[in-house]
Structure formats: structure tokens, C-alpha cells
Amino acid sequence: MSRESLVSMAFQAPQGTKDLLGDAVTRWASVERTVRRLAGLYGYQELRTPLIEDASLFLRSVGETTDIVQKEMFRFEDRGGHDIALRPEGTASVVRAYLEHNLHKTEGFAKLLYLGPMFRAERPQAGRFRQFHQYGVEAIGSESPWVDVEVITLCLHILRECGLMGAVMWLSSMGCRDDQQRSAQLLRERLMKDKPKLCKECQIRFEKNVFRVLDCKNPTCHEIAWRSKASPFVLCEACAAHFDEVRRGLREAGVSFDDTKVFARGLDYYTRTVFEVRATGLGAQDAVAAGGRYDHLVEELGGPPMGAFGFAAGIERVLMAAEKQQGAGDAVPKRRGLYLAIAQPPLVGEGFRFVQQLRARGVSAVMDYDGKSLKAQLREADKANCQLVAILGEAEVKQRVMTLKDLAQGTQRAIPLDAFVEEVSRVMG
Ligand code: ATP
Ligand code: MG
């Protein structure tokens, strides 16, 4: 590429990624606050793991034949020749960290929360990104059905408080590993006569992990796989009892669910209870959160045998669904903070001292440093959605007063300079 074309080239965020600015950041931060607050109420502690991991961690946990590992993982060799992946999901990293820090010895049962970016090299489309963001929890070290009930309840509680009202929860049990072998056989028999009509990938899935046919996005496969309304999962006595307990617990907690959908989760590690939350009004990408039990993963990653349950939700989809359902109308942000306007540029130092005193008291205060006209400053204050505007001019300094306008209430008054910081702090209290 010539130097000229390089110079004139406008850079853009890579395909499938996006910048967040302005109100989007406010909405985003509000979801994160809600997640941390509610997860805290339920006793989950946040942990933060690296964005990169040894690729083999995901091969071992998510599964070598899954779409995530085969098609979607950003995988590269680092300078030392290590096989590295950008994390495509959170559960494997959390379990890795749980074991690496010996929480299985020191804590036993641990309730963990994570938030952050995940990466999948998917075809970008509405609601599907290459860098997307999840929050999720993992309760590791218990087989109790009440853990399933708690995690599902927390998942729905967070969605509700994030403003997502219309959502349905699909609930199923995939059974234990023995059940899954029997169920897989049953599903193969059921699909056998239509096998030639399945897509190329489902032909392979049919042999390797037939449950993934249920998850295929191809309409023909979907129609064939979902034709039978009966669940392909046959449960042993223990798994059936576990699933009954979960349903009973959820009913007691007032959580409604649909356990008639024939669905499976596409990752290798799931056993017993699985669930998905689908939002109304999102179109094809309507899965906002999903999770389930994974009673063998801890052992498969080198720990002792212990049960675990978790979910992950996509922040982009939660926000999209909440916006669709609430309409854009009620998103008018409240006016906040103070704008200190100066009538003459030499007063910038004087103004800055006031602004700093307010900031020291925890009051948000901004001002202009570029000698803009008073009119331009007032426009800026309005645009920044400030609640108060203070005007400092030579006349004011002489009379030792400051003019204070309240843009929210439409009032204006003069305040003695000595009382200014005190008064503004009181109003903004
Ligand atoms: P889908 O069926 O839409 O591909 P998935 O089953 O691959 O979803 P999970 O691996 O269960 O998704 O991830 C949990 C949640 O993360 C999803 O319910 C969704 O909200 C979100 N998510 C997954 N992949 C993406 C993506 N590429 N872009 C945005 N959000 C995503
Ligand atoms: Mg997917």
C-alpha cells in the first residue's frame, strides 16, 4: 500500500467489534452494577481471569468437536510457541482458577462471579459479535438441586432488574453420562430416516455428538430435530429425582419455566439440568442467557469429582432486549453535576479552584479551559446535561457573589462566594 493511501485510510474497529460511547457506556455500567449488587446479595464473589488461556483448556472442557472450538476460537501460537486462545467463554477459566488456587481444598463449595469480554470468530450479524461481553456465575462443589434453583433464580432476578420483562425460560435435564449414551441412541434412531436431509455438519454431529443437531441453526435440521415433541432424554432414577427437585424448588421460588422444549446445550461439559433464557422481540439471536450443571468438568480438569452449576448471559443481548421491550422513550437521563462558566478568560484559575473544591467533596463539576464565549459555555452545559450552572465574572468577583442557575428547576439566584461550595454541595447532596 502506498504511503498516501495509508495516510488517508480511516481506521475502523475490527469486524464484529464495537466502541462504546456516551449513553451506551452509562447503560452498560448500569448492567454491571446490577449484576455485582445482586450476585453479592446471593453470596457470589467476583474473580477476574486472563483473556488468554492455553487453547487446550477449551479443547478439554468445551469439547474438541464443538463449533466453539472448531470454528469460532481465536487461536494463535505465541512467540514462545505456546498454543494460546482468546477465551471464548468463562466457565473453563473459572474452574481452572478454582483448581489452580486450591479453592477445592480451602473453600470446598465456592460461589464465583465473572464479567468481561469473550471472543468468538463468528459471522458478525445483529446481536452476534466477535468480541462480546458476558457476566456469569459458577457455583462449584455441590450436587444439590437447590444450587440449580439458586443460580437460575439469580439469573432471572438480574435480567428482571436490568429491565427485561418479556422472557421465557426453557428447562431440561440432559441426565448423567450414562443417560446421555442411551438418549443419544434414542435420538439417532429418531433422526435416522431423515439423516440424508441433514446439513453436512449435522451428518458429522449425528455420529459424534447427536445432541448438537438439536442446536443447529439450519432451518431444515431444526425442523427435523424438533419435529418430535417428546424429549430424547431418558433419565435414570437419580437424575429424574434431581430434575423433579429442581422443578419443585423453582415453583416454590415462583419461577415459571417451559420444560416441554426439546433442546440441548451445545457444549460437552453439561450434565443434568440445563436452561436457556430467550427474550421476546430479539429475532433470531434471542438467547440472552444460558447455563446448566457440569458435574464432571472439575475432575476432567484435574480436580476431585465434584458437582457444579453455572450460567452466562450476553450483555449486548440483555441491553438490546431491554431497550426493545421498554422502548427508547424512557431513557431520558437525569440532569446531574455543575458547569462552572466564566465570563472572562483570565478567571480560569479562580474557576478551577472552585471546581477542585467541589470535586474534593464528591460533586461532579466541569468547566471550559479554551476561552469559549459565555453563550457557548451555557450551550455546552445544557448538552452535558448538567443540573447546575454557576457563572463567574469580574462583576461577580467584585461583589463576592456567584450566579447559580438550576437547569432542572429553571431558577436562578446569587450566592456569596464564601458560601458557594457549601451551598452547591448541599443542593447536589
Ligand atoms: P447462540 O445460540 O446465540 O449462538 P450460544 O449458545 O453460542 O448462543 P452461549 O455459549 O451459551 O451462547 O453463551 C451464553 C450467552 O452469551 C448467549 O446466550 C448470548 O447471550 C451470548 N453470546 C454468545 N455468543 C455471542 C456472540 N457471538 N455475540 C453476542 N453475544 C453472544
Ligand atoms: Mg453460538
mmCIF file with all atom_site columns, N, CA, C and O in Angstrom, residues 68-112:
data_model
loop_
_atom_site.group_PDB
_atom_site.id
_atom_site.type_symbol
_atom_site.label_atom_id
_atom_site.label_alt_id
_atom_site.label_comp_id
_atom_site.label_asym_id
_atom_site.label_entity_id
_atom_site.label_seq_id
_atom_site.pdbx_PDB_ins_code
_atom_site.Cartn_x
_atom_site.Cartn_y
_atom_site.Cartn_z
_atom_site.occupancy
_atom_site.B_iso_or_equiv
_atom_site.pdbx_formal_charge
_atom_site.auth_seq_id
_atom_site.auth_comp_id
_atom_site.auth_asym_id
_atom_site.auth_atom_id
_atom_site.pdbx_PDB_model_num
ATOM 1   N N  . ILE A 1 68  ? -17.657 -24.013 18.870 1.00 0.00 ? 68  ILE A N  1
ATOM 2   C CA . ILE A 1 68  ? -16.813 -23.008 19.520 1.00 0.00 ? 68  ILE A CA 1
ATOM 3   C C  . ILE A 1 68  ? -15.341 -23.326 19.282 1.00 0.00 ? 68  ILE A C  1
ATOM 4   O O  . ILE A 1 68  ? -14.569 -22.465 18.854 1.00 0.00 ? 68  ILE A O  1
ATOM 5   N N  . VAL A 1 69  ? -14.947 -24.562 19.528 1.00 0.00 ? 69  VAL A N  1
ATOM 6   C CA . VAL A 1 69  ? -13.538 -24.922 19.384 1.00 0.00 ? 69  VAL A CA 1
ATOM 7   C C  . VAL A 1 69  ? -13.155 -25.079 17.905 1.00 0.00 ? 69  VAL A C  1
ATOM 8   O O  . VAL A 1 69  ? -12.124 -24.592 17.464 1.00 0.00 ? 69  VAL A O  1
ATOM 9   N N  . GLN A 1 70  ? -14.011 -25.711 17.123 1.00 0.00 ? 70  GLN A N  1
ATOM 10  C CA . GLN A 1 70  ? -13.642 -25.997 15.736 1.00 0.00 ? 70  GLN A CA 1
ATOM 11  C C  . GLN A 1 70  ? -13.673 -24.776 14.830 1.00 0.00 ? 70  GLN A C  1
ATOM 12  O O  . GLN A 1 70  ? -12.844 -24.636 13.957 1.00 0.00 ? 70  GLN A O  1
ATOM 13  N N  . LYS A 1 71  ? -14.649 -23.886 15.072 1.00 0.00 ? 71  LYS A N  1
ATOM 14  C CA . LYS A 1 71  ? -14.833 -22.810 14.091 1.00 0.00 ? 71  LYS A CA 1
ATOM 15  C C  . LYS A 1 71  ? -14.687 -21.415 14.670 1.00 0.00 ? 71  LYS A C  1
ATOM 16  O O  . LYS A 1 71  ? -14.449 -20.470 13.956 1.00 0.00 ? 71  LYS A O  1
ATOM 17  N N  . GLU A 1 72  ? -14.888 -21.285 15.981 1.00 0.00 ? 72  GLU A N  1
ATOM 18  C CA . GLU A 1 72  ? -15.065 -19.930 16.497 1.00 0.00 ? 72  GLU A CA 1
ATOM 19  C C  . GLU A 1 72  ? -13.912 -19.430 17.353 1.00 0.00 ? 72  GLU A C  1
ATOM 20  O O  . GLU A 1 72  ? -13.863 -18.265 17.714 1.00 0.00 ? 72  GLU A O  1
ATOM 21  N N  . MET A 1 73  ? -12.974 -20.283 17.685 1.00 0.00 ? 73  MET A N  1
ATOM 22  C CA . MET A 1 73  ? -11.953 -19.849 18.630 1.00 0.00 ? 73  MET A CA 1
ATOM 23  C C  . MET A 1 73  ? -10.843 -19.063 17.937 1.00 0.00 ? 73  MET A C  1
ATOM 24  O O  . MET A 1 73  ? -10.323 -19.479 16.911 1.00 0.00 ? 73  MET A O  1
ATOM 25  N N  . PHE A 1 74  ? -10.492 -17.904 18.485 1.00 0.00 ? 74  PHE A N  1
ATOM 26  C CA . PHE A 1 74  ? -9.302  -17.180 18.029 1.00 0.00 ? 74  PHE A CA 1
ATOM 27  C C  . PHE A 1 74  ? -8.107  -17.879 18.678 1.00 0.00 ? 74  PHE A C  1
ATOM 28  O O  . PHE A 1 74  ? -7.938  -17.827 19.900 1.00 0.00 ? 74  PHE A O  1
ATOM 29  N N  . ARG A 1 75  ? -7.305  -18.524 17.854 1.00 0.00 ? 75  ARG A N  1
ATOM 30  C CA . ARG A 1 75  ? -6.247  -19.367 18.390 1.00 0.00 ? 75  ARG A CA 1
ATOM 31  C C  . ARG A 1 75  ? -4.944  -19.004 17.687 1.00 0.00 ? 75  ARG A C  1
ATOM 32  O O  . ARG A 1 75  ? -4.929  -18.829 16.476 1.00 0.00 ? 75  ARG A O  1
ATOM 33  N N  . PHE A 1 76  ? -3.865  -18.855 18.430 1.00 0.00 ? 76  PHE A N  1
ATOM 34  C CA . PHE A 1 76  ? -2.585  -18.495 17.802 1.00 0.00 ? 76  PHE A CA 1
ATOM 35  C C  . PHE A 1 76  ? -1.412  -19.044 18.602 1.00 0.00 ? 76  PHE A C  1
ATOM 36  O O  . PHE A 1 76  ? -1.560  -19.380 19.777 1.00 0.00 ? 76  PHE A O  1
ATOM 37  N N  . GLU A 1 77  ? -0.278  -19.081 17.927 1.00 0.00 ? 77  GLU A N  1
ATOM 38  C CA . GLU A 1 77  ? 0.941   -19.518 18.604 1.00 0.00 ? 77  GLU A CA 1
ATOM 39  C C  . GLU A 1 77  ? 1.656   -18.267 19.083 1.00 0.00 ? 77  GLU A C  1
ATOM 40  O O  . GLU A 1 77  ? 1.855   -17.334 18.304 1.00 0.00 ? 77  GLU A O  1
ATOM 41  N N  . ASP A 1 78  ? 2.012   -18.200 20.369 1.00 0.00 ? 78  ASP A N  1
ATOM 42  C CA . ASP A 1 78  ? 2.716   -17.000 20.828 1.00 0.00 ? 78  ASP A CA 1
ATOM 43  C C  . ASP A 1 78  ? 4.196   -17.118 20.478 1.00 0.00 ? 78  ASP A C  1
ATOM 44  O O  . ASP A 1 78  ? 4.618   -18.101 19.875 1.00 0.00 ? 78  ASP A O  1
ATOM 45  N N  . ARG A 1 79  ? 4.997   -16.112 20.866 1.00 0.00 ? 79  ARG A N  1
ATOM 46  C CA . ARG A 1 79  ? 6.396   -16.111 20.438 1.00 0.00 ? 79  ARG A CA 1
ATOM 47  C C  . ARG A 1 79  ? 7.187   -17.288 21.006 1.00 0.00 ? 79  ARG A C  1
ATOM 48  O O  . ARG A 1 79  ? 8.215   -17.684 20.492 1.00 0.00 ? 79  ARG A O  1
ATOM 49  N N  . GLY A 1 80  ? 6.704   -17.819 22.119 1.00 0.00 ? 80  GLY A N  1
ATOM 50  C CA . GLY A 1 80  ? 7.394   -18.966 22.711 1.00 0.00 ? 80  GLY A CA 1
ATOM 51  C C  . GLY A 1 80  ? 6.872   -20.295 22.178 1.00 0.00 ? 80  GLY A C  1
ATOM 52  O O  . GLY A 1 80  ? 7.236   -21.351 22.678 1.00 0.00 ? 80  GLY A O  1
ATOM 53  N N  . GLY A 1 81  ? 5.988   -20.226 21.180 1.00 0.00 ? 81  GLY A N  1
ATOM 54  C CA . GLY A 1 81  ? 5.491   -21.463 20.577 1.00 0.00 ? 81  GLY A CA 1
ATOM 55  C C  . GLY A 1 81  ? 4.328   -22.093 21.326 1.00 0.00 ? 81  GLY A C  1
ATOM 56  O O  . GLY A 1 81  ? 3.963   -23.231 21.061 1.00 0.00 ? 81  GLY A O  1
ATOM 57  N N  . HIS A 1 82  ? 3.749   -21.359 22.305 1.00 0.00 ? 82  HIS A N  1
ATOM 58  C CA . HIS A 1 82  ? 2.606   -21.924 23.032 1.00 0.00 ? 82  HIS A CA 1
ATOM 59  C C  . HIS A 1 82  ? 1.315   -21.747 22.235 1.00 0.00 ? 82  HIS A C  1
ATOM 60  O O  . HIS A 1 82  ? 1.142   -20.736 21.561 1.00 0.00 ? 82  HIS A O  1
ATOM 61  N N  . ASP A 1 83  ? 0.444   -22.728 22.374 1.00 0.00 ? 83  ASP A N  1
ATOM 62  C CA . ASP A 1 83  ? -0.843  -22.716 21.675 1.00 0.00 ? 83  ASP A CA 1
ATOM 63  C C  . ASP A 1 83  ? -1.839  -21.960 22.561 1.00 0.00 ? 83  ASP A C  1
ATOM 64  O O  . ASP A 1 83  ? -2.287  -22.470 23.574 1.00 0.00 ? 83  ASP A O  1
ATOM 65  N N  . ILE A 1 84  ? -2.160  -20.727 22.149 1.00 0.00 ? 84  ILE A N  1
ATOM 66  C CA . ILE A 1 84  ? -2.946  -19.818 23.001 1.00 0.00 ? 84  ILE A CA 1
ATOM 67  C C  . ILE A 1 84  ? -4.303  -19.553 22.357 1.00 0.00 ? 84  ILE A C  1
ATOM 68  O O  . ILE A 1 84  ? -4.411  -19.532 21.141 1.00 0.00 ? 84  ILE A O  1
ATOM 69  N N  . ALA A 1 85  ? -5.324  -19.327 23.179 1.00 0.00 ? 85  ALA A N  1
ATOM 70  C CA . ALA A 1 85  ? -6.639  -18.935 22.644 1.00 0.00 ? 85  ALA A CA 1
ATOM 71  C C  . ALA A 1 85  ? -7.155  -17.731 23.421 1.00 0.00 ? 85  ALA A C  1
ATOM 72  O O  . ALA A 1 85  ? -6.913  -17.601 24.621 1.00 0.00 ? 85  ALA A O  1
ATOM 73  N N  . LEU A 1 86  ? -7.837  -16.832 22.704 1.00 0.00 ? 86  LEU A N  1
ATOM 74  C CA . LEU A 1 86  ? -8.616  -15.807 23.396 1.00 0.00 ? 86  LEU A CA 1
ATOM 75  C C  . LEU A 1 86  ? -9.816  -16.536 23.965 1.00 0.00 ? 86  LEU A C  1
ATOM 76  O O  . LEU A 1 86  ? -10.451 -17.326 23.256 1.00 0.00 ? 86  LEU A O  1
ATOM 77  N N  . ARG A 1 87  ? -10.164 -16.284 25.201 1.00 0.00 ? 87  ARG A N  1
ATOM 78  C CA . ARG A 1 87  ? -11.216 -17.103 25.816 1.00 0.00 ? 87  ARG A CA 1
ATOM 79  C C  . ARG A 1 87  ? -12.559 -16.927 25.092 1.00 0.00 ? 87  ARG A C  1
ATOM 80  O O  . ARG A 1 87  ? -12.999 -15.808 24.869 1.00 0.00 ? 87  ARG A O  1
ATOM 81  N N  . PRO A 1 88  ? -13.188 -18.040 24.717 1.00 0.00 ? 88  PRO A N  1
ATOM 82  C CA . PRO A 1 88  ? -14.486 -17.936 24.048 1.00 0.00 ? 88  PRO A CA 1
ATOM 83  C C  . PRO A 1 88  ? -15.652 -17.985 25.032 1.00 0.00 ? 88  PRO A C  1
ATOM 84  O O  . PRO A 1 88  ? -16.794 -17.738 24.659 1.00 0.00 ? 88  PRO A O  1
ATOM 85  N N  . GLU A 1 89  ? -15.352 -18.343 26.292 1.00 0.00 ? 89  GLU A N  1
ATOM 86  C CA . GLU A 1 89  ? -16.400 -18.445 27.312 1.00 0.00 ? 89  GLU A CA 1
ATOM 87  C C  . GLU A 1 89  ? -15.716 -18.442 28.668 1.00 0.00 ? 89  GLU A C  1
ATOM 88  O O  . GLU A 1 89  ? -14.476 -18.502 28.748 1.00 0.00 ? 89  GLU A O  1
ATOM 89  N N  . GLY A 1 90  ? -16.489 -18.386 29.751 1.00 0.00 ? 90  GLY A N  1
ATOM 90  C CA . GLY A 1 90  ? -15.884 -18.159 31.056 1.00 0.00 ? 90  GLY A CA 1
ATOM 91  C C  . GLY A 1 90  ? -15.721 -19.373 31.954 1.00 0.00 ? 90  GLY A C  1
ATOM 92  O O  . GLY A 1 90  ? -14.817 -19.402 32.798 1.00 0.00 ? 90  GLY A O  1
ATOM 93  N N  . THR A 1 91  ? -16.578 -20.374 31.782 1.00 0.00 ? 91  THR A N  1
ATOM 94  C CA . THR A 1 91  ? -16.608 -21.470 32.750 1.00 0.00 ? 91  THR A CA 1
ATOM 95  C C  . THR A 1 91  ? -15.256 -22.183 32.893 1.00 0.00 ? 91  THR A C  1
ATOM 96  O O  . THR A 1 91  ? -14.795 -22.433 34.009 1.00 0.00 ? 91  THR A O  1
ATOM 97  N N  . ALA A 1 92  ? -14.634 -22.506 31.757 1.00 0.00 ? 92  ALA A N  1
ATOM 98  C CA . ALA A 1 92  ? -13.378 -23.259 31.809 1.00 0.00 ? 92  ALA A CA 1
ATOM 99  C C  . ALA A 1 92  ? -12.314 -22.487 32.590 1.00 0.00 ? 92  ALA A C  1
ATOM 100 O O  . ALA A 1 92  ? -11.595 -23.058 33.419 1.00 0.00 ? 92  ALA A O  1
ATOM 101 N N  . SER A 1 93  ? -12.226 -21.164 32.361 1.00 0.00 ? 93  SER A N  1
ATOM 102 C CA . SER A 1 93  ? -11.223 -20.356 33.067 1.00 0.00 ? 93  SER A CA 1
ATOM 103 C C  . SER A 1 93  ? -11.504 -20.325 34.560 1.00 0.00 ? 93  SER A C  1
ATOM 104 O O  . SER A 1 93  ? -10.585 -20.373 35.378 1.00 0.00 ? 93  SER A O  1
ATOM 105 N N  . VAL A 1 94  ? -12.796 -20.222 34.920 1.00 0.00 ? 94  VAL A N  1
ATOM 106 C CA . VAL A 1 94  ? -13.157 -20.149 36.335 1.00 0.00 ? 94  VAL A CA 1
ATOM 107 C C  . VAL A 1 94  ? -12.777 -21.458 37.039 1.00 0.00 ? 94  VAL A C  1
ATOM 108 O O  . VAL A 1 94  ? -12.172 -21.454 38.111 1.00 0.00 ? 94  VAL A O  1
ATOM 109 N N  . VAL A 1 95  ? -13.085 -22.583 36.404 1.00 0.00 ? 95  VAL A N  1
ATOM 110 C CA . VAL A 1 95  ? -12.743 -23.873 37.022 1.00 0.00 ? 95  VAL A CA 1
ATOM 111 C C  . VAL A 1 95  ? -11.218 -24.030 37.085 1.00 0.00 ? 95  VAL A C  1
ATOM 112 O O  . VAL A 1 95  ? -10.668 -24.489 38.091 1.00 0.00 ? 95  VAL A O  1
ATOM 113 N N  . ARG A 1 96  ? -10.520 -23.595 36.035 1.00 0.00 ? 96  ARG A N  1
ATOM 114 C CA . ARG A 1 96  ? -9.058  -23.648 36.054 1.00 0.00 ? 96  ARG A CA 1
ATOM 115 C C  . ARG A 1 96  ? -8.519  -22.854 37.239 1.00 0.00 ? 96  ARG A C  1
ATOM 116 O O  . ARG A 1 96  ? -7.672  -23.318 38.007 1.00 0.00 ? 96  ARG A O  1
ATOM 117 N N  . ALA A 1 97  ? -9.044  -21.632 37.438 1.00 0.00 ? 97  ALA A N  1
ATOM 118 C CA . ALA A 1 97  ? -8.576  -20.778 38.533 1.00 0.00 ? 97  ALA A CA 1
ATOM 119 C C  . ALA A 1 97  ? -8.947  -21.387 39.896 1.00 0.00 ? 97  ALA A C  1
ATOM 120 O O  . ALA A 1 97  ? -8.150  -21.360 40.837 1.00 0.00 ? 97  ALA A O  1
ATOM 121 N N  . TYR A 1 98  ? -10.142 -21.944 39.977 1.00 0.00 ? 98  TYR A N  1
ATOM 122 C CA . TYR A 1 98  ? -10.612 -22.598 41.212 1.00 0.00 ? 98  TYR A CA 1
ATOM 123 C C  . TYR A 1 98  ? -9.608  -23.670 41.639 1.00 0.00 ? 98  TYR A C  1
ATOM 124 O O  . TYR A 1 98  ? -9.219  -23.752 42.806 1.00 0.00 ? 98  TYR A O  1
ATOM 125 N N  . LEU A 1 99  ? -9.156  -24.466 40.669 1.00 0.00 ? 99  LEU A N  1
ATOM 126 C CA . LEU A 1 99  ? -8.212  -25.548 40.984 1.00 0.00 ? 99  LEU A CA 1
ATOM 127 C C  . LEU A 1 99  ? -6.794  -25.005 41.200 1.00 0.00 ? 99  LEU A C  1
ATOM 128 O O  . LEU A 1 99  ? -6.102  -25.403 42.133 1.00 0.00 ? 99  LEU A O  1
ATOM 129 N N  . GLU A 1 100 ? -6.392  -24.044 40.359 1.00 0.00 ? 100 GLU A N  1
ATOM 130 C CA . GLU A 1 100 ? -5.033  -23.513 40.472 1.00 0.00 ? 100 GLU A CA 1
ATOM 131 C C  . GLU A 1 100 ? -4.800  -22.866 41.839 1.00 0.00 ? 100 GLU A C  1
ATOM 132 O O  . GLU A 1 100 ? -3.719  -22.930 42.389 1.00 0.00 ? 100 GLU A O  1
ATOM 133 N N  . HIS A 1 101 ? -5.851  -22.262 42.386 1.00 0.00 ? 101 HIS A N  1
ATOM 134 C CA . HIS A 1 101 ? -5.707  -21.594 43.687 1.00 0.00 ? 101 HIS A CA 1
ATOM 135 C C  . HIS A 1 101 ? -6.203  -22.467 44.832 1.00 0.00 ? 101 HIS A C  1
ATOM 136 O O  . HIS A 1 101 ? -6.438  -21.969 45.939 1.00 0.00 ? 101 HIS A O  1
ATOM 137 N N  . ASN A 1 102 ? -6.354  -23.751 44.537 1.00 0.00 ? 102 ASN A N  1
ATOM 138 C CA . ASN A 1 102 ? -6.688  -24.736 45.583 1.00 0.00 ? 102 ASN A CA 1
ATOM 139 C C  . ASN A 1 102 ? -7.969  -24.441 46.340 1.00 0.00 ? 102 ASN A C  1
ATOM 140 O O  . ASN A 1 102 ? -8.098  -24.785 47.513 1.00 0.00 ? 102 ASN A O  1
ATOM 141 N N  . LEU A 1 103 ? -8.918  -23.776 45.689 1.00 0.00 ? 103 LEU A N  1
ATOM 142 C CA . LEU A 1 103 ? -10.168 -23.475 46.388 1.00 0.00 ? 103 LEU A CA 1
ATOM 143 C C  . LEU A 1 103 ? -10.910 -24.759 46.741 1.00 0.00 ? 103 LEU A C  1
ATOM 144 O O  . LEU A 1 103 ? -11.700 -24.776 47.685 1.00 0.00 ? 103 LEU A O  1
ATOM 145 N N  . HIS A 1 104 ? -10.627 -25.840 46.002 1.00 0.00 ? 104 HIS A N  1
ATOM 146 C CA . HIS A 1 104 ? -11.294 -27.107 46.334 1.00 0.00 ? 104 HIS A CA 1
ATOM 147 C C  . HIS A 1 104 ? -10.822 -27.611 47.691 1.00 0.00 ? 104 HIS A C  1
ATOM 148 O O  . HIS A 1 104 ? -11.522 -28.358 48.348 1.00 0.00 ? 104 HIS A O  1
ATOM 149 N N  . LYS A 1 105 ? -9.593  -27.185 48.107 1.00 0.00 ? 105 LYS A N  1
ATOM 150 C CA . LYS A 1 105 ? -9.103  -27.611 49.424 1.00 0.00 ? 105 LYS A CA 1
ATOM 151 C C  . LYS A 1 105 ? -9.474  -26.597 50.495 1.00 0.00 ? 105 LYS A C  1
ATOM 152 O O  . LYS A 1 105 ? -9.851  -26.947 51.602 1.00 0.00 ? 105 LYS A O  1
ATOM 153 N N  . THR A 1 106 ? -9.344  -25.307 50.171 1.00 0.00 ? 106 THR A N  1
ATOM 154 C CA . THR A 1 106 ? -9.556  -24.288 51.202 1.00 0.00 ? 106 THR A CA 1
ATOM 155 C C  . THR A 1 106 ? -11.028 -23.932 51.382 1.00 0.00 ? 106 THR A C  1
ATOM 156 O O  . THR A 1 106 ? -11.458 -23.609 52.477 1.00 0.00 ? 106 THR A O  1
ATOM 157 N N  . GLU A 1 107 ? -11.791 -23.944 50.311 1.00 0.00 ? 107 GLU A N  1
ATOM 158 C CA . GLU A 1 107 ? -13.181 -23.496 50.395 1.00 0.00 ? 107 GLU A CA 1
ATOM 159 C C  . GLU A 1 107 ? -14.190 -24.624 50.217 1.00 0.00 ? 107 GLU A C  1
ATOM 160 O O  . GLU A 1 107 ? -15.282 -24.571 50.747 1.00 0.00 ? 107 GLU A O  1
ATOM 161 N N  . GLY A 1 108 ? -13.818 -25.605 49.410 1.00 0.00 ? 108 GLY A N  1
ATOM 162 C CA . GLY A 1 108 ? -14.801 -26.623 49.043 1.00 0.00 ? 108 GLY A CA 1
ATOM 163 C C  . GLY A 1 108 ? -15.813 -25.998 48.111 1.00 0.00 ? 108 GLY A C  1
ATOM 164 O O  . GLY A 1 108 ? -15.523 -25.720 46.951 1.00 0.00 ? 108 GLY A O  1
ATOM 165 N N  . PHE A 1 109 ? -16.970 -25.691 48.644 1.00 0.00 ? 109 PHE A N  1
ATOM 166 C CA . PHE A 1 109 ? -18.019 -25.054 47.843 1.00 0.00 ? 109 PHE A CA 1
ATOM 167 C C  . PHE A 1 109 ? -17.668 -23.575 47.633 1.00 0.00 ? 109 PHE A C  1
ATOM 168 O O  . PHE A 1 109 ? -17.413 -22.852 48.593 1.00 0.00 ? 109 PHE A O  1
ATOM 169 N N  . ALA A 1 110 ? -17.614 -23.150 46.385 1.00 0.00 ? 110 ALA A N  1
ATOM 170 C CA . ALA A 1 110 ? -17.281 -21.743 46.102 1.00 0.00 ? 110 ALA A CA 1
ATOM 171 C C  . ALA A 1 110 ? -18.310 -21.170 45.139 1.00 0.00 ? 110 ALA A C  1
ATOM 172 O O  . ALA A 1 110 ? -18.755 -21.844 44.200 1.00 0.00 ? 110 ALA A O  1
ATOM 173 N N  . LYS A 1 111 ? -18.703 -19.902 45.392 1.00 0.00 ? 111 LYS A N  1
ATOM 174 C CA . LYS A 1 111 ? -19.680 -19.246 44.518 1.00 0.00 ? 111 LYS A CA 1
ATOM 175 C C  . LYS A 1 111 ? -18.977 -18.050 43.876 1.00 0.00 ? 111 LYS A C  1
ATOM 176 O O  . LYS A 1 111 ? -18.596 -17.104 44.564 1.00 0.00 ? 111 LYS A O  1
ATOM 177 N N  . LEU A 1 112 ? -18.792 -18.112 42.559 1.00 0.00 ? 112 LEU A N  1
ATOM 178 C CA . LEU A 1 112 ? -17.950 -17.130 41.887 1.00 0.00 ? 112 LEU A CA 1
ATOM 179 C C  . LEU A 1 112 ? -18.701 -16.397 40.776 1.00 0.00 ? 112 LEU A C  1
ATOM 180 O O  . LEU A 1 112 ? -19.562 -16.973 40.105 1.00 0.00 ? 112 LEU A O  1
#
